[in-house]
Every structure is written in C-alpha cells, then in structure tokens.
Amino acid sequence: MEKNQICKDFGTVRERPGCTENFYNEKRERGKEMLEELKDIICEYVEVDRNAISEDSRFVEDLGFTSYDFMSMVGELEETFDIEVEEREAAEIVTVGQAAAYIESLQ
C-alpha cells in the first residue's frame, strides 16, 4: 500500500504520527495548484490582472463576468478537470474559492 493511501485511511493515522500532517499538506498544495490553474482559465474569459484574483474574488462583481462568460468557463472547467458540473450548483458559485472547492469535491 502506498504512503498516500495509508494517510487517507484515517484508521491507520495513529500508527503513523506524521501522516495526518502530510495528508493536509498535500491537500493544501493541490488546492494552490487548482487556484493557479483556475486563475489562468479566468484570464481567458475576462480582462483582469491575474495577480488581482484571489479566493475571495467574486466572478460577477469583482472580475466582470457576464452569465454567458461564466457558463462558457464552466464548460471549459468540465473539459479541463474531467468533471460534470450541475447547472443548478454552478449558479450558486459566487467566488473563485467556491469554484475551486467545488471542482475539488468532484475529483
């Protein structure tokens, strides 16, 4: 069994003291990578300084997305991350951080 598989099995965490920390560090790193990739995709749809995009940035109010831009981007996210986004759930996403968390939940 790989180290990562053991770390994800919380029943064995007690047997490996550093395991929990490694699991959360890996998850945090994946989250950073997801945010960076999401920023690249966002910049394809709206003219905004990439460095100005944060997890708290709102798609419509802060980044200037129209509903058409947003749904087009959702289609690209589906292809890029090999996920299927429910239209009803996509409509509830307001911030970049919410989008990243939603994508991660589907992977």
mmCIF file with all atom_site columns, N, CA, C and O in Angstrom, residues 40-93:
data_model
loop_
_atom_site.group_PDB
_atom_site.id
_atom_site.type_symbol
_atom_site.label_atom_id
_atom_site.label_alt_id
_atom_site.label_comp_id
_atom_site.label_asym_id
_atom_site.label_entity_id
_atom_site.label_seq_id
_atom_site.pdbx_PDB_ins_code
_atom_site.Cartn_x
_atom_site.Cartn_y
_atom_site.Cartn_z
_atom_site.occupancy
_atom_site.B_iso_or_equiv
_atom_site.pdbx_formal_charge
_atom_site.auth_seq_id
_atom_site.auth_comp_id
_atom_site.auth_asym_id
_atom_site.auth_atom_id
_atom_site.pdbx_PDB_model_num
ATOM 1   N N  . ASP A 1 40 ? -5.607  31.002 -14.489 1.00 0.00 ? 40 ASP A N  1
ATOM 2   C CA . ASP A 1 40 ? -5.270  31.001 -15.916 1.00 0.00 ? 40 ASP A CA 1
ATOM 3   C C  . ASP A 1 40 ? -6.527  30.935 -16.769 1.00 0.00 ? 40 ASP A C  1
ATOM 4   O O  . ASP A 1 40 ? -6.655  31.660 -17.757 1.00 0.00 ? 40 ASP A O  1
ATOM 5   N N  . ILE A 1 41 ? -7.456  30.089 -16.380 1.00 0.00 ? 41 ILE A N  1
ATOM 6   C CA . ILE A 1 41 ? -8.702  29.940 -17.143 1.00 0.00 ? 41 ILE A CA 1
ATOM 7   C C  . ILE A 1 41 ? -9.541  31.207 -17.050 1.00 0.00 ? 41 ILE A C  1
ATOM 8   O O  . ILE A 1 41 ? -10.098 31.671 -18.050 1.00 0.00 ? 41 ILE A O  1
ATOM 9   N N  . ILE A 1 42 ? -9.625  31.791 -15.878 1.00 0.00 ? 42 ILE A N  1
ATOM 10  C CA . ILE A 1 42 ? -10.386 33.035 -15.692 1.00 0.00 ? 42 ILE A CA 1
ATOM 11  C C  . ILE A 1 42 ? -9.869  34.117 -16.634 1.00 0.00 ? 42 ILE A C  1
ATOM 12  O O  . ILE A 1 42 ? -10.655 34.832 -17.270 1.00 0.00 ? 42 ILE A O  1
ATOM 13  N N  . CYS A 1 43 ? -8.562  34.227 -16.758 1.00 0.00 ? 43 CYS A N  1
ATOM 14  C CA . CYS A 1 43 ? -7.964  35.272 -17.595 1.00 0.00 ? 43 CYS A CA 1
ATOM 15  C C  . CYS A 1 43 ? -8.249  35.073 -19.082 1.00 0.00 ? 43 CYS A C  1
ATOM 16  O O  . CYS A 1 43 ? -8.092  36.008 -19.874 1.00 0.00 ? 43 CYS A O  1
ATOM 17  N N  . GLU A 1 44 ? -8.686  33.887 -19.463 1.00 0.00 ? 44 GLU A N  1
ATOM 18  C CA . GLU A 1 44 ? -9.087  33.651 -20.845 1.00 0.00 ? 44 GLU A CA 1
ATOM 19  C C  . GLU A 1 44 ? -10.468 34.248 -21.139 1.00 0.00 ? 44 GLU A C  1
ATOM 20  O O  . GLU A 1 44 ? -10.820 34.465 -22.293 1.00 0.00 ? 44 GLU A O  1
ATOM 21  N N  . TYR A 1 45 ? -11.236 34.506 -20.102 1.00 0.00 ? 45 TYR A N  1
ATOM 22  C CA . TYR A 1 45 ? -12.617 34.961 -20.278 1.00 0.00 ? 45 TYR A CA 1
ATOM 23  C C  . TYR A 1 45 ? -12.846 36.429 -19.951 1.00 0.00 ? 45 TYR A C  1
ATOM 24  O O  . TYR A 1 45 ? -13.776 37.033 -20.480 1.00 0.00 ? 45 TYR A O  1
ATOM 25  N N  . VAL A 1 46 ? -12.053 36.982 -19.076 1.00 0.00 ? 46 VAL A N  1
ATOM 26  C CA . VAL A 1 46 ? -12.199 38.398 -18.727 1.00 0.00 ? 46 VAL A CA 1
ATOM 27  C C  . VAL A 1 46 ? -10.817 39.039 -18.654 1.00 0.00 ? 46 VAL A C  1
ATOM 28  O O  . VAL A 1 46 ? -9.821  38.370 -18.391 1.00 0.00 ? 46 VAL A O  1
ATOM 29  N N  . GLU A 1 47 ? -10.786 40.335 -18.913 1.00 0.00 ? 47 GLU A N  1
ATOM 30  C CA . GLU A 1 47 ? -9.527  41.066 -18.829 1.00 0.00 ? 47 GLU A CA 1
ATOM 31  C C  . GLU A 1 47 ? -9.336  41.528 -17.397 1.00 0.00 ? 47 GLU A C  1
ATOM 32  O O  . GLU A 1 47 ? -9.963  42.489 -16.946 1.00 0.00 ? 47 GLU A O  1
ATOM 33  N N  . VAL A 1 48 ? -8.483  40.809 -16.704 1.00 0.00 ? 48 VAL A N  1
ATOM 34  C CA . VAL A 1 48 ? -8.213  41.122 -15.308 1.00 0.00 ? 48 VAL A CA 1
ATOM 35  C C  . VAL A 1 48 ? -6.773  40.726 -15.010 1.00 0.00 ? 48 VAL A C  1
ATOM 36  O O  . VAL A 1 48 ? -6.249  39.781 -15.608 1.00 0.00 ? 48 VAL A O  1
ATOM 37  N N  . ASP A 1 49 ? -6.139  41.484 -14.133 1.00 0.00 ? 49 ASP A N  1
ATOM 38  C CA . ASP A 1 49 ? -4.778  41.159 -13.724 1.00 0.00 ? 49 ASP A CA 1
ATOM 39  C C  . ASP A 1 49 ? -4.807  39.856 -12.939 1.00 0.00 ? 49 ASP A C  1
ATOM 40  O O  . ASP A 1 49 ? -5.502  39.742 -11.926 1.00 0.00 ? 49 ASP A O  1
ATOM 41  N N  . ARG A 1 50 ? -4.055  38.890 -13.411 1.00 0.00 ? 50 ARG A N  1
ATOM 42  C CA . ARG A 1 50 ? -4.020  37.562 -12.779 1.00 0.00 ? 50 ARG A CA 1
ATOM 43  C C  . ARG A 1 50 ? -3.690  37.665 -11.292 1.00 0.00 ? 50 ARG A C  1
ATOM 44  O O  . ARG A 1 50 ? -4.228  36.924 -10.476 1.00 0.00 ? 50 ARG A O  1
ATOM 45  N N  . ASN A 1 51 ? -2.796  38.574 -10.934 1.00 0.00 ? 51 ASN A N  1
ATOM 46  C CA . ASN A 1 51 ? -2.381  38.730 -9.533  1.00 0.00 ? 51 ASN A CA 1
ATOM 47  C C  . ASN A 1 51 ? -3.473  39.346 -8.655  1.00 0.00 ? 51 ASN A C  1
ATOM 48  O O  . ASN A 1 51 ? -3.381  39.289 -7.434  1.00 0.00 ? 51 ASN A O  1
ATOM 49  N N  . ALA A 1 52 ? -4.481  39.933 -9.292  1.00 0.00 ? 52 ALA A N  1
ATOM 50  C CA . ALA A 1 52 ? -5.579  40.529 -8.534  1.00 0.00 ? 52 ALA A CA 1
ATOM 51  C C  . ALA A 1 52 ? -6.649  39.508 -8.162  1.00 0.00 ? 52 ALA A C  1
ATOM 52  O O  . ALA A 1 52 ? -7.545  39.785 -7.374  1.00 0.00 ? 52 ALA A O  1
ATOM 53  N N  . ILE A 1 53 ? -6.542  38.310 -8.728  1.00 0.00 ? 53 ILE A N  1
ATOM 54  C CA . ILE A 1 53 ? -7.534  37.266 -8.460  1.00 0.00 ? 53 ILE A CA 1
ATOM 55  C C  . ILE A 1 53 ? -7.176  36.545 -7.172  1.00 0.00 ? 53 ILE A C  1
ATOM 56  O O  . ILE A 1 53 ? -6.054  36.083 -6.999  1.00 0.00 ? 53 ILE A O  1
ATOM 57  N N  . SER A 1 54 ? -8.153  36.472 -6.267  1.00 0.00 ? 54 SER A N  1
ATOM 58  C CA . SER A 1 54 ? -7.956  35.746 -5.003  1.00 0.00 ? 54 SER A CA 1
ATOM 59  C C  . SER A 1 54 ? -9.121  34.785 -4.805  1.00 0.00 ? 54 SER A C  1
ATOM 60  O O  . SER A 1 54 ? -10.087 34.804 -5.573  1.00 0.00 ? 54 SER A O  1
ATOM 61  N N  . GLU A 1 55 ? -9.036  33.991 -3.766  1.00 0.00 ? 55 GLU A N  1
ATOM 62  C CA . GLU A 1 55 ? -10.131 33.068 -3.463  1.00 0.00 ? 55 GLU A CA 1
ATOM 63  C C  . GLU A 1 55 ? -11.417 33.818 -3.157  1.00 0.00 ? 55 GLU A C  1
ATOM 64  O O  . GLU A 1 55 ? -12.503 33.301 -3.363  1.00 0.00 ? 55 GLU A O  1
ATOM 65  N N  . ASP A 1 56 ? -11.302 35.049 -2.676  1.00 0.00 ? 56 ASP A N  1
ATOM 66  C CA . ASP A 1 56 ? -12.482 35.841 -2.324  1.00 0.00 ? 56 ASP A CA 1
ATOM 67  C C  . ASP A 1 56 ? -13.045 36.644 -3.494  1.00 0.00 ? 56 ASP A C  1
ATOM 68  O O  . ASP A 1 56 ? -14.097 37.278 -3.364  1.00 0.00 ? 56 ASP A O  1
ATOM 69  N N  . SER A 1 57 ? -12.351 36.632 -4.626  1.00 0.00 ? 57 SER A N  1
ATOM 70  C CA . SER A 1 57 ? -12.828 37.379 -5.791  1.00 0.00 ? 57 SER A CA 1
ATOM 71  C C  . SER A 1 57 ? -14.163 36.814 -6.263  1.00 0.00 ? 57 SER A C  1
ATOM 72  O O  . SER A 1 57 ? -14.310 35.607 -6.441  1.00 0.00 ? 57 SER A O  1
ATOM 73  N N  . ARG A 1 58 ? -15.124 37.714 -6.462  1.00 0.00 ? 58 ARG A N  1
ATOM 74  C CA . ARG A 1 58 ? -16.441 37.316 -6.951  1.00 0.00 ? 58 ARG A CA 1
ATOM 75  C C  . ARG A 1 58 ? -16.446 37.413 -8.472  1.00 0.00 ? 58 ARG A C  1
ATOM 76  O O  . ARG A 1 58 ? -15.944 38.382 -9.033  1.00 0.00 ? 58 ARG A O  1
ATOM 77  N N  . PHE A 1 59 ? -16.984 36.401 -9.118  1.00 0.00 ? 59 PHE A N  1
ATOM 78  C CA . PHE A 1 59 ? -16.935 36.337 -10.576 1.00 0.00 ? 59 PHE A CA 1
ATOM 79  C C  . PHE A 1 59 ? -17.597 37.535 -11.233 1.00 0.00 ? 59 PHE A C  1
ATOM 80  O O  . PHE A 1 59 ? -17.009 38.147 -12.123 1.00 0.00 ? 59 PHE A O  1
ATOM 81  N N  . VAL A 1 60 ? -18.794 37.884 -10.822 1.00 0.00 ? 60 VAL A N  1
ATOM 82  C CA . VAL A 1 60 ? -19.536 38.964 -11.473 1.00 0.00 ? 60 VAL A CA 1
ATOM 83  C C  . VAL A 1 60 ? -19.089 40.327 -10.961 1.00 0.00 ? 60 VAL A C  1
ATOM 84  O O  . VAL A 1 60 ? -18.653 41.183 -11.739 1.00 0.00 ? 60 VAL A O  1
ATOM 85  N N  . GLU A 1 61 ? -19.164 40.537 -9.668  1.00 0.00 ? 61 GLU A N  1
ATOM 86  C CA . GLU A 1 61 ? -18.912 41.851 -9.090  1.00 0.00 ? 61 GLU A CA 1
ATOM 87  C C  . GLU A 1 61 ? -17.458 42.298 -9.190  1.00 0.00 ? 61 GLU A C  1
ATOM 88  O O  . GLU A 1 61 ? -17.183 43.466 -9.473  1.00 0.00 ? 61 GLU A O  1
ATOM 89  N N  . ASP A 1 62 ? -16.514 41.392 -8.947  1.00 0.00 ? 62 ASP A N  1
ATOM 90  C CA . ASP A 1 62 ? -15.106 41.782 -8.906  1.00 0.00 ? 62 ASP A CA 1
ATOM 91  C C  . ASP A 1 62 ? -14.366 41.534 -10.218 1.00 0.00 ? 62 ASP A C  1
ATOM 92  O O  . ASP A 1 62 ? -13.476 42.307 -10.587 1.00 0.00 ? 62 ASP A O  1
ATOM 93  N N  . LEU A 1 63 ? -14.705 40.455 -10.906 1.00 0.00 ? 63 LEU A N  1
ATOM 94  C CA . LEU A 1 63 ? -13.957 40.075 -12.098 1.00 0.00 ? 63 LEU A CA 1
ATOM 95  C C  . LEU A 1 63 ? -14.651 40.459 -13.398 1.00 0.00 ? 63 LEU A C  1
ATOM 96  O O  . LEU A 1 63 ? -14.051 40.398 -14.469 1.00 0.00 ? 63 LEU A O  1
ATOM 97  N N  . GLY A 1 64 ? -15.916 40.857 -13.326 1.00 0.00 ? 64 GLY A N  1
ATOM 98  C CA . GLY A 1 64 ? -16.628 41.349 -14.500 1.00 0.00 ? 64 GLY A CA 1
ATOM 99  C C  . GLY A 1 64 ? -17.205 40.287 -15.421 1.00 0.00 ? 64 GLY A C  1
ATOM 100 O O  . GLY A 1 64 ? -17.455 40.545 -16.603 1.00 0.00 ? 64 GLY A O  1
ATOM 101 N N  . PHE A 1 65 ? -17.443 39.105 -14.900 1.00 0.00 ? 65 PHE A N  1
ATOM 102 C CA . PHE A 1 65 ? -18.051 38.040 -15.711 1.00 0.00 ? 65 PHE A CA 1
ATOM 103 C C  . PHE A 1 65 ? -19.501 38.368 -16.028 1.00 0.00 ? 65 PHE A C  1
ATOM 104 O O  . PHE A 1 65 ? -20.231 38.889 -15.177 1.00 0.00 ? 65 PHE A O  1
ATOM 105 N N  . THR A 1 66 ? -19.921 38.038 -17.246 1.00 0.00 ? 66 THR A N  1
ATOM 106 C CA . THR A 1 66 ? -21.344 38.024 -17.566 1.00 0.00 ? 66 THR A CA 1
ATOM 107 C C  . THR A 1 66 ? -21.807 36.596 -17.331 1.00 0.00 ? 66 THR A C  1
ATOM 108 O O  . THR A 1 66 ? -20.981 35.685 -17.171 1.00 0.00 ? 66 THR A O  1
ATOM 109 N N  . SER A 1 67 ? -23.099 36.361 -17.321 1.00 0.00 ? 67 SER A N  1
ATOM 110 C CA . SER A 1 67 ? -23.585 34.993 -17.125 1.00 0.00 ? 67 SER A CA 1
ATOM 111 C C  . SER A 1 67 ? -23.122 34.095 -18.271 1.00 0.00 ? 67 SER A C  1
ATOM 112 O O  . SER A 1 67 ? -22.797 32.930 -18.067 1.00 0.00 ? 67 SER A O  1
ATOM 113 N N  . TYR A 1 68 ? -23.046 34.652 -19.481 1.00 0.00 ? 68 TYR A N  1
ATOM 114 C CA . TYR A 1 68 ? -22.570 33.874 -20.628 1.00 0.00 ? 68 TYR A CA 1
ATOM 115 C C  . TYR A 1 68 ? -21.099 33.495 -20.437 1.00 0.00 ? 68 TYR A C  1
ATOM 116 O O  . TYR A 1 68 ? -20.712 32.344 -20.667 1.00 0.00 ? 68 TYR A O  1
ATOM 117 N N  . ASP A 1 69 ? -20.264 34.474 -20.030 1.00 0.00 ? 69 ASP A N  1
ATOM 118 C CA . ASP A 1 69 ? -18.842 34.198 -19.779 1.00 0.00 ? 69 ASP A CA 1
ATOM 119 C C  . ASP A 1 69 ? -18.698 33.093 -18.738 1.00 0.00 ? 69 ASP A C  1
ATOM 120 O O  . ASP A 1 69 ? -17.888 32.176 -18.894 1.00 0.00 ? 69 ASP A O  1
ATOM 121 N N  . PHE A 1 70 ? -19.472 33.207 -17.688 1.00 0.00 ? 70 PHE A N  1
ATOM 122 C CA . PHE A 1 70 ? -19.353 32.251 -16.587 1.00 0.00 ? 70 PHE A CA 1
ATOM 123 C C  . PHE A 1 70 ? -19.715 30.839 -17.032 1.00 0.00 ? 70 PHE A C  1
ATOM 124 O O  . PHE A 1 70 ? -18.984 29.889 -16.771 1.00 0.00 ? 70 PHE A O  1
ATOM 125 N N  . MET A 1 71 ? -20.820 30.696 -17.738 1.00 0.00 ? 71 MET A N  1
ATOM 126 C CA . MET A 1 71 ? -21.242 29.362 -18.176 1.00 0.00 ? 71 MET A CA 1
ATOM 127 C C  . MET A 1 71 ? -20.280 28.801 -19.228 1.00 0.00 ? 71 MET A C  1
ATOM 128 O O  . MET A 1 71 ? -20.027 27.593 -19.267 1.00 0.00 ? 71 MET A O  1
ATOM 129 N N  . SER A 1 72 ? -19.711 29.666 -20.053 1.00 0.00 ? 72 SER A N  1
ATOM 130 C CA . SER A 1 72 ? -18.699 29.211 -21.011 1.00 0.00 ? 72 SER A CA 1
ATOM 131 C C  . SER A 1 72 ? -17.472 28.696 -20.270 1.00 0.00 ? 72 SER A C  1
ATOM 132 O O  . SER A 1 72 ? -16.895 27.664 -20.634 1.00 0.00 ? 72 SER A O  1
ATOM 133 N N  . MET A 1 73 ? -17.069 29.424 -19.230 1.00 0.00 ? 73 MET A N  1
ATOM 134 C CA . MET A 1 73 ? -15.928 29.000 -18.437 1.00 0.00 ? 73 MET A CA 1
ATOM 135 C C  . MET A 1 73 ? -16.226 27.673 -17.740 1.00 0.00 ? 73 MET A C  1
ATOM 136 O O  . MET A 1 73 ? -15.357 26.799 -17.653 1.00 0.00 ? 73 MET A O  1
ATOM 137 N N  . VAL A 1 74 ? -17.437 27.500 -17.252 1.00 0.00 ? 74 VAL A N  1
ATOM 138 C CA . VAL A 1 74 ? -17.820 26.241 -16.602 1.00 0.00 ? 74 VAL A CA 1
ATOM 139 C C  . VAL A 1 74 ? -17.636 25.078 -17.575 1.00 0.00 ? 74 VAL A C  1
ATOM 140 O O  . VAL A 1 74 ? -17.126 24.014 -17.202 1.00 0.00 ? 74 VAL A O  1
ATOM 141 N N  . GLY A 1 75 ? -18.003 25.278 -18.837 1.00 0.00 ? 75 GLY A N  1
ATOM 142 C CA . GLY A 1 75 ? -17.797 24.246 -19.844 1.00 0.00 ? 75 GLY A CA 1
ATOM 143 C C  . GLY A 1 75 ? -16.323 23.901 -20.004 1.00 0.00 ? 75 GLY A C  1
ATOM 144 O O  . GLY A 1 75 ? -15.952 22.724 -20.119 1.00 0.00 ? 75 GLY A O  1
ATOM 145 N N  . GLU A 1 76 ? -15.476 24.913 -19.991 1.00 0.00 ? 76 GLU A N  1
ATOM 146 C CA . GLU A 1 76 ? -14.037 24.654 -20.092 1.00 0.00 ? 76 GLU A CA 1
ATOM 147 C C  . GLU A 1 76 ? -13.520 23.943 -18.846 1.00 0.00 ? 76 GLU A C  1
ATOM 148 O O  . GLU A 1 76 ? -12.659 23.059 -18.937 1.00 0.00 ? 76 GLU A O  1
ATOM 149 N N  . LEU A 1 77 ? -14.036 24.311 -17.678 1.00 0.00 ? 77 LEU A N  1
ATOM 150 C CA . LEU A 1 77 ? -13.630 23.641 -16.438 1.00 0.00 ? 77 LEU A CA 1
ATOM 151 C C  . LEU A 1 77 ? -13.983 22.157 -16.489 1.00 0.00 ? 77 LEU A C  1
ATOM 152 O O  . LEU A 1 77 ? -13.211 21.311 -16.043 1.00 0.00 ? 77 LEU A O  1
ATOM 153 N N  . GLU A 1 78 ? -15.162 21.861 -17.057 1.00 0.00 ? 78 GLU A N  1
ATOM 154 C CA . GLU A 1 78 ? -15.571 20.457 -17.182 1.00 0.00 ? 78 GLU A CA 1
ATOM 155 C C  . GLU A 1 78 ? -14.573 19.677 -18.031 1.00 0.00 ? 78 GLU A C  1
ATOM 156 O O  . GLU A 1 78 ? -14.188 18.563 -17.679 1.00 0.00 ? 78 GLU A O  1
ATOM 157 N N  . GLU A 1 79 ? -14.152 20.283 -19.128 1.00 0.00 ? 79 GLU A N  1
ATOM 158 C CA . GLU A 1 79 ? -13.190 19.607 -20.006 1.00 0.00 ? 79 GLU A CA 1
ATOM 159 C C  . GLU A 1 79 ? -11.812 19.516 -19.368 1.00 0.00 ? 79 GLU A C  1
ATOM 160 O O  . GLU A 1 79 ? -11.174 18.468 -19.392 1.00 0.00 ? 79 GLU A O  1
ATOM 161 N N  . THR A 1 80 ? -11.365 20.599 -18.786 1.00 0.00 ? 80 THR A N  1
ATOM 162 C CA . THR A 1 80 ? -10.020 20.660 -18.212 1.00 0.00 ? 80 THR A CA 1
ATOM 163 C C  . THR A 1 80 ? -9.844  19.688 -17.053 1.00 0.00 ? 80 THR A C  1
ATOM 164 O O  . THR A 1 80 ? -8.828  18.997 -16.955 1.00 0.00 ? 80 THR A O  1
ATOM 165 N N  . PHE A 1 81 ? -10.834 19.647 -16.163 1.00 0.00 ? 81 PHE A N  1
ATOM 166 C CA . PHE A 1 81 ? -10.715 18.840 -14.951 1.00 0.00 ? 81 PHE A CA 1
ATOM 167 C C  . PHE A 1 81 ? -11.462 17.511 -15.035 1.00 0.00 ? 81 PHE A C  1
ATOM 168 O O  . PHE A 1 81 ? -11.533 16.775 -14.063 1.00 0.00 ? 81 PHE A O  1
ATOM 169 N N  . ASP A 1 82 ? -12.040 17.227 -16.211 1.00 0.00 ? 82 ASP A N  1
ATOM 170 C CA . ASP A 1 82 ? -12.778 15.980 -16.445 1.00 0.00 ? 82 ASP A CA 1
ATOM 171 C C  . ASP A 1 82 ? -13.847 15.773 -15.365 1.00 0.00 ? 82 ASP A C  1
ATOM 172 O O  . ASP A 1 82 ? -13.880 14.764 -14.655 1.00 0.00 ? 82 ASP A O  1
ATOM 173 N N  . ILE A 1 83 ? -14.709 16.781 -15.249 1.00 0.00 ? 83 ILE A N  1
ATOM 174 C CA . ILE A 1 83 ? -15.802 16.749 -14.265 1.00 0.00 ? 83 ILE A CA 1
ATOM 175 C C  . ILE A 1 83 ? -17.102 17.081 -14.976 1.00 0.00 ? 83 ILE A C  1
ATOM 176 O O  . ILE A 1 83 ? -17.102 17.538 -16.114 1.00 0.00 ? 83 ILE A O  1
ATOM 177 N N  . GLU A 1 84 ? -18.202 16.865 -14.285 1.00 0.00 ? 84 GLU A N  1
ATOM 178 C CA . GLU A 1 84 ? -19.513 17.261 -14.792 1.00 0.00 ? 84 GLU A CA 1
ATOM 179 C C  . GLU A 1 84 ? -20.156 18.173 -13.760 1.00 0.00 ? 84 GLU A C  1
ATOM 180 O O  . GLU A 1 84 ? -20.408 17.753 -12.623 1.00 0.00 ? 84 GLU A O  1
ATOM 181 N N  . VAL A 1 85 ? -20.401 19.403 -14.157 1.00 0.00 ? 85 VAL A N  1
ATOM 182 C CA . VAL A 1 85 ? -20.943 20.413 -13.255 1.00 0.00 ? 85 VAL A CA 1
ATOM 183 C C  . VAL A 1 85 ? -22.448 20.507 -13.454 1.00 0.00 ? 85 VAL A C  1
ATOM 184 O O  . VAL A 1 85 ? -22.929 20.650 -14.579 1.00 0.00 ? 85 VAL A O  1
ATOM 185 N N  . GLU A 1 86 ? -23.178 20.403 -12.371 1.00 0.00 ? 86 GLU A N  1
ATOM 186 C CA . GLU A 1 86 ? -24.631 20.573 -12.417 1.00 0.00 ? 86 GLU A CA 1
ATOM 187 C C  . GLU A 1 86 ? -24.942 22.060 -12.571 1.00 0.00 ? 86 GLU A C  1
ATOM 188 O O  . GLU A 1 86 ? -24.407 22.888 -11.834 1.00 0.00 ? 86 GLU A O  1
ATOM 189 N N  . GLU A 1 87 ? -25.795 22.399 -13.525 1.00 0.00 ? 87 GLU A N  1
ATOM 190 C CA . GLU A 1 87 ? -26.110 23.803 -13.798 1.00 0.00 ? 87 GLU A CA 1
ATOM 191 C C  . GLU A 1 87 ? -26.666 24.507 -12.557 1.00 0.00 ? 87 GLU A C  1
ATOM 192 O O  . GLU A 1 87 ? -26.311 25.649 -12.266 1.00 0.00 ? 87 GLU A O  1
ATOM 193 N N  . ARG A 1 88 ? -27.502 23.814 -11.815 1.00 0.00 ? 88 ARG A N  1
ATOM 194 C CA . ARG A 1 88 ? -28.087 24.387 -10.600 1.00 0.00 ? 88 ARG A CA 1
ATOM 195 C C  . ARG A 1 88 ? -26.998 24.724 -9.582  1.00 0.00 ? 88 ARG A C  1
ATOM 196 O O  . ARG A 1 88 ? -27.020 25.775 -8.959  1.00 0.00 ? 88 ARG A O  1
ATOM 197 N N  . GLU A 1 89 ? -26.023 23.831 -9.443  1.00 0.00 ? 89 GLU A N  1
ATOM 198 C CA . GLU A 1 89 ? -24.933 24.057 -8.494  1.00 0.00 ? 89 GLU A CA 1
ATOM 199 C C  . GLU A 1 89 ? -23.986 25.148 -8.987  1.00 0.00 ? 89 GLU A C  1
ATOM 200 O O  . GLU A 1 89 ? -23.472 25.933 -8.200  1.00 0.00 ? 89 GLU A O  1
ATOM 201 N N  . ALA A 1 90 ? -23.757 25.205 -10.291 1.00 0.00 ? 90 ALA A N  1
ATOM 202 C CA . ALA A 1 90 ? -22.893 26.235 -10.861 1.00 0.00 ? 90 ALA A CA 1
ATOM 203 C C  . ALA A 1 90 ? -23.464 27.619 -10.585 1.00 0.00 ? 90 ALA A C  1
ATOM 204 O O  . ALA A 1 90 ? -22.716 28.569 -10.313 1.00 0.00 ? 90 ALA A O  1
ATOM 205 N N  . ALA A 1 91 ? -24.779 27.737 -10.625 1.00 0.00 ? 91 ALA A N  1
ATOM 206 C CA . ALA A 1 91 ? -25.429 29.029 -10.388 1.00 0.00 ? 91 ALA A CA 1
ATOM 207 C C  . ALA A 1 91 ? -25.217 29.534 -8.961  1.00 0.00 ? 91 ALA A C  1
ATOM 208 O O  . ALA A 1 91 ? -25.335 30.730 -8.702  1.00 0.00 ? 91 ALA A O  1
ATOM 209 N N  . GLU A 1 92 ? -24.882 28.639 -8.042  1.00 0.00 ? 92 GLU A N  1
ATOM 210 C CA . GLU A 1 92 ? -24.674 29.027 -6.649  1.00 0.00 ? 92 GLU A CA 1
ATOM 211 C C  . GLU A 1 92 ? -23.233 29.434 -6.351  1.00 0.00 ? 92 GLU A C  1
ATOM 212 O O  . GLU A 1 92 ? -22.932 29.936 -5.275  1.00 0.00 ? 92 GLU A O  1
ATOM 213 N N  . ILE A 1 93 ? -22.334 29.232 -7.308  1.00 0.00 ? 93 ILE A N  1
ATOM 214 C CA . ILE A 1 93 ? -20.927 29.578 -7.118  1.00 0.00 ? 93 ILE A CA 1
ATOM 215 C C  . ILE A 1 93 ? -20.751 31.073 -7.338  1.00 0.00 ? 93 ILE A C  1
ATOM 216 O O  . ILE A 1 93 ? -21.088 31.603 -8.394  1.00 0.00 ? 93 ILE A O  1
#
